[in-house]
Short mmCIF file of N, CA and C in Angstrom, two decimals:
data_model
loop_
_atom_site.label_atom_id
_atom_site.label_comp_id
_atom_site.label_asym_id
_atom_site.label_seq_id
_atom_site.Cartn_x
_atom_site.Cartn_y
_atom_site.Cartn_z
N UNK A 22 -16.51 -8.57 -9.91
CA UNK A 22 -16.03 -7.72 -10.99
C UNK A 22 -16.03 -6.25 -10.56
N UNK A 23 -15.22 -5.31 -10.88
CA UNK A 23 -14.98 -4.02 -10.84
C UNK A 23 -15.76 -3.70 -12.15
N UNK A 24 -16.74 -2.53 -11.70
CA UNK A 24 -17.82 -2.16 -13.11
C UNK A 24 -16.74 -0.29 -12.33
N UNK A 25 -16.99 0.42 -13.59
CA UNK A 25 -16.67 1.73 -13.43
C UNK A 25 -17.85 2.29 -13.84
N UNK A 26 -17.84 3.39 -12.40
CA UNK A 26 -19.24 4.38 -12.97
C UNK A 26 -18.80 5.93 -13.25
N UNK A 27 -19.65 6.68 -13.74
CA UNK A 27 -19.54 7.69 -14.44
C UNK A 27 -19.83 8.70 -12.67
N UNK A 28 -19.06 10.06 -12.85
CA UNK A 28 -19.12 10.67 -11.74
C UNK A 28 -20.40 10.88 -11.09
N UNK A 29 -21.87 11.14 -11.37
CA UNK A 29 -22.61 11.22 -10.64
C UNK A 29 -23.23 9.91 -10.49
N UNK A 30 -22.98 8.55 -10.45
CA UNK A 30 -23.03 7.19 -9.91
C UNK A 30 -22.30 7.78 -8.84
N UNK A 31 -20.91 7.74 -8.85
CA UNK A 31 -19.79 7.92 -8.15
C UNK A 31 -20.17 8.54 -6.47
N UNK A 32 -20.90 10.07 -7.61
CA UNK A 32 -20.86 10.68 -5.88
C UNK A 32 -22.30 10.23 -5.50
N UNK A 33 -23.38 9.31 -6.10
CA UNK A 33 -24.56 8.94 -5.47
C UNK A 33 -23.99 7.71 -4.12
N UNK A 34 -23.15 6.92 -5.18
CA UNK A 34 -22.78 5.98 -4.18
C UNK A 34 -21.72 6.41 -2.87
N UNK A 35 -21.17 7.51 -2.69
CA UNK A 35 -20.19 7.88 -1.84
C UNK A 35 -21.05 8.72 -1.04
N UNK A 36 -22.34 9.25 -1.40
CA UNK A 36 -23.23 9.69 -0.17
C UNK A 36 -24.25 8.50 0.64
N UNK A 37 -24.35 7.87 -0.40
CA UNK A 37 -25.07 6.64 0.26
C UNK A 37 -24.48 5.69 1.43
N UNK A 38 -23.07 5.53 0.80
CA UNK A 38 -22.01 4.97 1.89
C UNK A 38 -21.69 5.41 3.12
N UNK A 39 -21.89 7.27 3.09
CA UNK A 39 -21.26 8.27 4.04
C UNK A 39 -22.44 7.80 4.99
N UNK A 40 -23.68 7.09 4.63
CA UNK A 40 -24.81 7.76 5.33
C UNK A 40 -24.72 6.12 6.62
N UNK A 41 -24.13 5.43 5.99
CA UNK A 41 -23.78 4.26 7.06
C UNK A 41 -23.23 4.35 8.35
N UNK A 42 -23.55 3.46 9.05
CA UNK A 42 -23.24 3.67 10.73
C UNK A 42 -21.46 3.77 10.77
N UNK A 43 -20.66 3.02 9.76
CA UNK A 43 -19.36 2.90 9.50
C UNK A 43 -19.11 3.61 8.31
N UNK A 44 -18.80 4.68 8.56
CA UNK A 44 -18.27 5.42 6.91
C UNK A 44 -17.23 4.73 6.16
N UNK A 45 -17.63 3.74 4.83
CA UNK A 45 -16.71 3.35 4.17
C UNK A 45 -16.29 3.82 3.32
N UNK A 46 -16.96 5.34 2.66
CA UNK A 46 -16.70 6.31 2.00
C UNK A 46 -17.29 7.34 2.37
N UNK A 47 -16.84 8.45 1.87
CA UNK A 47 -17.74 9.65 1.83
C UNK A 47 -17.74 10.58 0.88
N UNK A 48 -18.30 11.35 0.51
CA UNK A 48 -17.97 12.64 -0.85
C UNK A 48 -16.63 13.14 -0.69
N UNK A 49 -16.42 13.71 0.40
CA UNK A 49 -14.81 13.94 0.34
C UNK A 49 -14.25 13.07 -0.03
N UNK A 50 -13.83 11.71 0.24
CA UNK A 50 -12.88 10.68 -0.13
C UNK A 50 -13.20 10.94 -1.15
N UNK A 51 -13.99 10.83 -2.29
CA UNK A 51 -13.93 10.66 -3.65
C UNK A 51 -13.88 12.22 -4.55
N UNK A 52 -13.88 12.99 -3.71
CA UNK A 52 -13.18 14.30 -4.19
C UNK A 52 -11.35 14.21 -4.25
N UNK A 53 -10.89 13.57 -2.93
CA UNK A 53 -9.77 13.46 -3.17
C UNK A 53 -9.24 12.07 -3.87
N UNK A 54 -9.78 11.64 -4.23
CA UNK A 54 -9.33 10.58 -5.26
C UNK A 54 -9.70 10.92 -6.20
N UNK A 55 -9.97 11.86 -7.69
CA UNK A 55 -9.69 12.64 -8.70
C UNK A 55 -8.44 13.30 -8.47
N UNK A 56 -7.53 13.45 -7.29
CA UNK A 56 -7.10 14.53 -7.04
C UNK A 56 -5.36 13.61 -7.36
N UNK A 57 -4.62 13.66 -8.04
CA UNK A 57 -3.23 13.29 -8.29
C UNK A 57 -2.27 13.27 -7.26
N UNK A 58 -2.19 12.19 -6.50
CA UNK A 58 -1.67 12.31 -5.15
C UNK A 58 0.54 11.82 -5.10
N UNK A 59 0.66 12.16 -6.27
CA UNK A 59 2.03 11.98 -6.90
C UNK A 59 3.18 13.02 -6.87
N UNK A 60 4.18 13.44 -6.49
CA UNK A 60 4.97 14.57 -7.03
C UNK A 60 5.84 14.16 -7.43
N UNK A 61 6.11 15.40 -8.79
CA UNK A 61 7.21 15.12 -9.39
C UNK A 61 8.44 15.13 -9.53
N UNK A 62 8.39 16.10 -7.98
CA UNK A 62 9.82 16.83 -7.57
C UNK A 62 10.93 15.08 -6.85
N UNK A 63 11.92 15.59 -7.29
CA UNK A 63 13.24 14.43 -6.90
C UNK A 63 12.92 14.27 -5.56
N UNK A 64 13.69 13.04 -5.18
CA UNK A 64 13.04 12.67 -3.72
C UNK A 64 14.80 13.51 -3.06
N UNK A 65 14.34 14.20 -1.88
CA UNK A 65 15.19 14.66 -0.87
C UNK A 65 16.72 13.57 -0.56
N UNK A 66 17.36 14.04 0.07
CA UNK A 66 18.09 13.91 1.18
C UNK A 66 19.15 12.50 0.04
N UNK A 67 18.99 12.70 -1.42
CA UNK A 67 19.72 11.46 -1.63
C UNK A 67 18.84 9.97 -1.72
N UNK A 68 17.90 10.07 -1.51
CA UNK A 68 16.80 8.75 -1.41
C UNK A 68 16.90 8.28 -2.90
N UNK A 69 17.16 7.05 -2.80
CA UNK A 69 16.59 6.29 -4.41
C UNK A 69 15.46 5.49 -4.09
N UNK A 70 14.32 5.71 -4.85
CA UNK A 70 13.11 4.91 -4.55
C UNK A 70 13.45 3.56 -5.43
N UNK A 71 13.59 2.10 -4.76
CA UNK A 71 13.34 0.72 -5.00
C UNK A 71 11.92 0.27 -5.26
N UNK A 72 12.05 -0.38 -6.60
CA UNK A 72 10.50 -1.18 -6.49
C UNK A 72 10.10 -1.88 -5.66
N UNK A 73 9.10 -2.27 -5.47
CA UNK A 73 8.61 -2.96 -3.68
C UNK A 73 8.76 -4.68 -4.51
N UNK A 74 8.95 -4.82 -5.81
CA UNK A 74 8.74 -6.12 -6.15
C UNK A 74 10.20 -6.57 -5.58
N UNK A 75 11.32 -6.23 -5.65
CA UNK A 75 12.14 -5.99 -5.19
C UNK A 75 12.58 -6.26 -3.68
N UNK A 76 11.68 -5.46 -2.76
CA UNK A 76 12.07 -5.08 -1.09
C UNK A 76 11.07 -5.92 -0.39
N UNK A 77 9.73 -6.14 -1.01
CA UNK A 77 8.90 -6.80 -0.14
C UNK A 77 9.38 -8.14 0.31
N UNK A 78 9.73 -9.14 -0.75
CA UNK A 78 10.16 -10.41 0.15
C UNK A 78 11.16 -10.18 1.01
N UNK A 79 11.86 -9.26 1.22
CA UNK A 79 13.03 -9.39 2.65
C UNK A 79 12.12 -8.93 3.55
N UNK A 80 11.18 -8.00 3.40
CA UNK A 80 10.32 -7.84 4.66
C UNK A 80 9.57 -9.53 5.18
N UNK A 81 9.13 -9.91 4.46
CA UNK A 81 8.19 -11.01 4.96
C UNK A 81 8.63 -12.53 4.83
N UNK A 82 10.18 -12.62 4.13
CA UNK A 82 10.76 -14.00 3.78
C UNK A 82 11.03 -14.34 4.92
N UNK A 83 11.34 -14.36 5.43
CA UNK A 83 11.75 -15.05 6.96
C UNK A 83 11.44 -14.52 7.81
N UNK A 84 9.71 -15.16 8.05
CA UNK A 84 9.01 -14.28 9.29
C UNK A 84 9.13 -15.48 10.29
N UNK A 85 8.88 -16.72 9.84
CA UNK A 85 9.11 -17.74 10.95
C UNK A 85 10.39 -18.03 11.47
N UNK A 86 10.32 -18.51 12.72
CA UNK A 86 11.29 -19.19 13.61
C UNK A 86 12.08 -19.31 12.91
N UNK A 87 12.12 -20.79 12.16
CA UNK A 87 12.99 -21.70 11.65
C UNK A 87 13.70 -20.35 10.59
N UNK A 88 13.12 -19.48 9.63
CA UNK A 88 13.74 -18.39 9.07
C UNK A 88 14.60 -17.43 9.82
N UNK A 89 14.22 -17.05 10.87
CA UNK A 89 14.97 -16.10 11.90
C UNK A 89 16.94 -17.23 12.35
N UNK A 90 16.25 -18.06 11.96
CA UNK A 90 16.94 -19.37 12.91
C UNK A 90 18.44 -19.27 11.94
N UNK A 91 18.18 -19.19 10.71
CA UNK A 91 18.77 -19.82 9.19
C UNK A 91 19.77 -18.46 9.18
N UNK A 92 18.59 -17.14 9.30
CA UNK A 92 19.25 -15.33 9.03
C UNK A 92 20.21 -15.90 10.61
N UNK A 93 20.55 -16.22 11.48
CA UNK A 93 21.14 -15.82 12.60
C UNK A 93 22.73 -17.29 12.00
N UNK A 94 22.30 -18.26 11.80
CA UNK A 94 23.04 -18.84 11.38
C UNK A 94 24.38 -18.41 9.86
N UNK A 95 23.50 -18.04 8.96
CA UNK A 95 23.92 -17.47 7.50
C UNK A 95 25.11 -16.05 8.34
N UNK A 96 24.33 -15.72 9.43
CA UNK A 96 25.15 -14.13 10.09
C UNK A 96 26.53 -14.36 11.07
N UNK A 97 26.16 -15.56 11.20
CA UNK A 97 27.73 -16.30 11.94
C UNK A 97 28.34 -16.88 10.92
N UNK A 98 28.46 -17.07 9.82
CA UNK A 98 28.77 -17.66 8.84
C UNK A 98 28.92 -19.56 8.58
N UNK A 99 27.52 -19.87 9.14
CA UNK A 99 27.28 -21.28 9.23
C UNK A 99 27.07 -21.56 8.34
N UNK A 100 27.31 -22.54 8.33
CA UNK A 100 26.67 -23.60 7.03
C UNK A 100 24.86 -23.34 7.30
N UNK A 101 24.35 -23.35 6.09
CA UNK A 101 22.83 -23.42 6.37
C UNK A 101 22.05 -25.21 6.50
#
């Protein structure tokens, strides 16, 4: 379960973490996560941002062989 703590939990546990051989947090990280990492300005150059619910399965739908096999076939205009 995800419990939410109140900011000085927050930064007890993000110095406690810092103090590990592997920093999995530190006070900075959780300074910049209060911090709104969003802008509101239009995206440049003509870009339309797509939802990833959207774009992600063409990234990862046909990662196997037999998928590569089907995209090369479908691109010669084979029968699948």
């Amino acid at each position: 379960p995800i419990i939410g703590l109140g900011d000085g939990l927050s930064y007890l546990q993000a110095f406690a973490l810092e103090l590990l051989p592997v920093k999995l947090m530190s006070r900075d990280n959780l300074a910049s996560m209060k911090v709104d990492n969003v802008s509101d300005a239009p995206f440049p150059f003509g870009i339309e941002p797509a939802a990833i619910e959207g774009t992600a399965p063409l990234w990862f739908g046909d990662a196997t062989p037999r998928g590569r096999y089907i995209g090369f076939r479908r691109h010669a205009g084979r029968s699948v």
